[in-house]
Amino acid sequence: MVGYLHRVGASTPVLGGEPERYYELAAEDANAVPGEVDPSWTRRGGQPHSVPMLPAAPAGSDDDEAHTMVRIMLEDVATSPVGPDEREAWQRVLASLDSLPVGYRADLGRFLLDALAAVAGTEAGTTAWRMRTFVAGPDRDQLAQGHRPESHAAAGCRQARR
């Protein structure tokens, strides 16, 4: 939302007609050429993927269950009890998670759901991991996730700077 407000503020001196303006910007995003990808990411097995920053379709219309999973994760982070000395760092983590473009949230939510289902079916006495890293670009936070059967929950959700 903040990124959108910065774009709108730079595009016009007067606010108004927001639905039209939003869809104009969404159309520009849909037609934009993706930027260069760091070749080291693909050498390490990364798969480049690009989505518009502003989607034309409503959030969740592509996979409501997956978007719900991401919303639950964001709400859990936002409402987690933290001490006063941890609040600022926790807000940075929440802001980083929330900065993931809407177009990637279905992928993230689907990965979470599929990974949890996969590790839940693991035989007793064995360990299975499902790992994925979302790299948003240079100087952007990365989201890494890991799932293992012992906890049937996210084993690691860490913020890292590139």
CSV table of C-alpha atoms in Angstrom, one decimal:
chain,number,residue,atom,x,y,z
A,1,MET,CA,0.0,0.0,0.0
A,2,VAL,CA,2.8,2.4,0.9
A,3,GLY,CA,4.5,1.7,-2.4
A,4,TYR,CA,1.3,2.5,-4.3
A,5,LEU,CA,0.8,5.8,-2.4
A,6,HIS,CA,4.4,6.8,-3.4
A,7,ARG,CA,3.6,6.0,-7.0
A,8,VAL,CA,0.3,7.8,-7.0
A,9,GLY,CA,1.9,10.8,-5.2
A,10,ALA,CA,4.6,11.1,-7.9
A,11,SER,CA,2.2,10.7,-10.8
A,12,THR,CA,-0.3,13.4,-10.1
A,13,PRO,CA,-0.5,16.6,-7.9
A,14,VAL,CA,-4.2,15.9,-7.0
A,15,LEU,CA,-5.7,12.7,-5.6
A,16,GLY,CA,-9.1,11.5,-6.9
A,17,GLY,CA,-10.5,8.9,-9.3
A,18,GLU,CA,-8.5,6.2,-7.5
A,19,PRO,CA,-10.1,3.2,-9.1
A,20,GLU,CA,-9.3,4.4,-12.6
A,21,ARG,CA,-5.8,5.4,-11.5
A,22,TYR,CA,-5.2,2.1,-9.9
A,23,TYR,CA,-6.2,0.1,-13.0
A,24,GLU,CA,-4.1,2.4,-15.2
A,25,LEU,CA,-1.1,1.7,-13.1
A,26,ALA,CA,-2.0,-2.1,-13.0
A,27,ALA,CA,-2.1,-2.1,-16.9
A,28,GLU,CA,1.3,-0.3,-17.0
A,29,ASP,CA,2.7,-3.0,-14.7
A,30,ALA,CA,1.2,-5.8,-16.7
A,31,ASN,CA,2.9,-4.4,-19.8
A,32,ALA,CA,6.3,-3.6,-18.2
A,33,VAL,CA,9.3,-5.6,-19.3
A,34,PRO,CA,10.9,-7.5,-16.3
A,35,GLY,CA,14.2,-6.2,-15.2
A,36,GLU,CA,17.6,-7.9,-15.4
A,37,VAL,CA,18.0,-11.0,-13.2
A,38,ASP,CA,21.3,-11.5,-11.3
A,39,PRO,CA,22.9,-14.5,-13.3
A,40,SER,CA,24.2,-16.0,-10.0
A,41,TRP,CA,20.6,-16.7,-9.0
A,42,THR,CA,20.0,-18.9,-12.0
A,43,ARG,CA,23.4,-20.6,-11.6
A,44,ARG,CA,22.3,-21.7,-8.1
A,45,GLY,CA,19.1,-23.2,-9.5
A,46,GLY,CA,16.9,-20.1,-9.1
A,47,GLN,CA,13.9,-19.7,-11.4
A,48,PRO,CA,13.2,-16.1,-12.5
A,49,HIS,CA,9.6,-15.1,-12.1
A,50,SER,CA,8.0,-11.7,-12.6
A,51,VAL,CA,4.6,-10.4,-11.6
A,52,PRO,CA,3.0,-7.0,-11.9
A,53,MET,CA,3.4,-4.9,-8.7
A,54,LEU,CA,-0.2,-4.0,-8.9
A,55,PRO,CA,-2.5,-6.9,-10.1
A,56,ALA,CA,-5.6,-6.1,-12.1
A,57,ALA,CA,-7.5,-9.1,-10.5
A,58,PRO,CA,-8.5,-9.0,-6.8
A,59,ALA,CA,-6.0,-10.5,-4.4
A,60,GLY,CA,-6.8,-14.1,-3.8
A,61,SER,CA,-8.8,-14.6,-7.0
A,62,ASP,CA,-6.1,-17.0,-8.3
A,63,ASP,CA,-5.9,-19.2,-5.2
A,64,ASP,CA,-8.0,-18.1,-2.2
A,65,GLU,CA,-6.8,-20.9,0.1
A,66,ALA,CA,-3.2,-19.9,-0.5
A,67,HIS,CA,-3.8,-16.2,0.0
A,68,THR,CA,-5.7,-17.1,3.2
A,69,MET,CA,-2.6,-19.0,4.4
A,70,VAL,CA,-0.4,-15.9,3.8
A,71,ARG,CA,-3.0,-13.7,5.6
A,72,ILE,CA,-3.0,-16.0,8.6
A,73,MET,CA,0.8,-16.0,8.7
A,74,LEU,CA,0.9,-12.2,8.6
A,75,GLU,CA,-1.8,-12.0,11.3
A,76,ASP,CA,0.2,-14.5,13.5
A,77,VAL,CA,3.3,-12.4,13.1
A,78,ALA,CA,1.4,-9.2,13.8
A,79,THR,CA,-0.2,-10.5,16.9
A,80,SER,CA,2.7,-12.5,18.4
A,81,PRO,CA,3.5,-11.4,21.9
A,82,VAL,CA,6.9,-9.7,21.9
A,83,GLY,CA,8.8,-7.8,24.5
A,84,PRO,CA,9.1,-4.0,24.3
A,85,ASP,CA,12.7,-4.3,23.2
A,86,GLU,CA,11.7,-6.6,20.3
A,87,ARG,CA,8.8,-4.6,18.8
A,88,GLU,CA,10.8,-2.6,16.3
A,89,ALA,CA,12.6,-5.7,14.9
A,90,TRP,CA,9.3,-7.6,14.8
A,91,GLN,CA,7.7,-4.7,12.9
A,92,ARG,CA,10.5,-4.8,10.4
A,93,VAL,CA,9.9,-8.6,9.9
A,94,LEU,CA,6.2,-8.0,9.4
A,95,ALA,CA,6.8,-5.1,6.9
A,96,SER,CA,9.2,-7.3,5.0
A,97,LEU,CA,6.7,-10.1,4.7
A,98,ASP,CA,4.0,-7.7,3.8
A,99,SER,CA,6.1,-6.1,1.1
A,100,LEU,CA,5.9,-9.3,-1.0
A,101,PRO,CA,4.0,-8.3,-4.1
A,102,VAL,CA,0.4,-9.7,-4.2
A,103,GLY,CA,1.2,-11.7,-7.3
A,104,TYR,CA,3.7,-13.8,-5.4
A,105,ARG,CA,1.5,-14.4,-2.4
A,106,ALA,CA,-0.4,-17.3,-4.0
A,107,ASP,CA,3.0,-19.0,-4.7
A,108,LEU,CA,4.1,-18.5,-1.1
A,109,GLY,CA,0.8,-19.7,0.3
A,110,ARG,CA,0.6,-22.7,-2.0
A,111,PHE,CA,4.2,-23.6,-1.0
A,112,LEU,CA,3.3,-23.4,2.7
A,113,LEU,CA,0.2,-25.5,2.3
A,114,ASP,CA,1.9,-28.1,0.1
A,115,ALA,CA,5.0,-28.3,2.3
A,116,LEU,CA,3.0,-28.7,5.5
A,117,ALA,CA,0.9,-31.5,3.8
A,118,ALA,CA,4.1,-33.2,2.5
A,119,VAL,CA,5.9,-33.2,5.8
A,120,ALA,CA,2.8,-34.3,7.8
A,121,GLY,CA,2.7,-37.5,5.8
A,122,THR,CA,6.4,-38.4,6.6
A,123,GLU,CA,7.0,-41.7,8.2
A,124,ALA,CA,7.8,-41.8,11.9
A,125,GLY,CA,11.5,-41.6,12.6
A,126,THR,CA,12.3,-39.8,9.4
A,127,THR,CA,13.0,-36.2,8.6
A,128,ALA,CA,11.8,-34.4,5.5
A,129,TRP,CA,12.4,-30.8,4.7
A,130,ARG,CA,10.8,-28.6,2.1
A,131,MET,CA,12.8,-25.4,1.5
A,132,ARG,CA,12.2,-22.3,-0.6
A,133,THR,CA,13.7,-18.9,-0.8
A,134,PHE,CA,12.0,-15.9,-2.3
A,135,VAL,CA,14.5,-13.3,-3.5
A,136,ALA,CA,12.8,-10.1,-4.4
A,137,GLY,CA,15.9,-8.4,-5.9
A,138,PRO,CA,19.0,-6.6,-5.0
A,139,ASP,CA,18.9,-4.7,-1.7
A,140,ARG,CA,15.6,-6.3,-0.9
A,141,ASP,CA,14.8,-8.7,1.9
A,142,GLN,CA,14.7,-12.4,1.2
A,143,LEU,CA,12.1,-14.8,2.6
A,144,ALA,CA,13.4,-18.3,3.4
A,145,GLN,CA,11.1,-21.0,4.6
A,146,GLY,CA,11.6,-24.5,5.9
A,147,HIS,CA,9.2,-27.2,7.0
A,148,ARG,CA,9.9,-30.4,8.9
A,149,PRO,CA,7.5,-33.1,10.2
A,150,GLU,CA,8.4,-33.0,13.9
A,151,SER,CA,6.6,-29.6,14.4
A,152,HIS,CA,4.3,-29.6,11.4
A,153,ALA,CA,4.9,-25.9,11.4
A,154,ALA,CA,7.3,-23.5,9.8
A,155,ALA,CA,10.7,-24.5,11.1
A,156,GLY,CA,12.3,-21.3,9.9
A,157,CYS,CA,11.0,-18.1,8.7
A,158,ARG,CA,13.9,-15.7,8.7
A,159,GLN,CA,14.6,-12.2,7.4
A,160,ALA,CA,18.0,-11.7,5.7
A,161,ARG,CA,19.5,-8.9,3.8
A,162,ARG,CA,21.3,-9.5,0.6
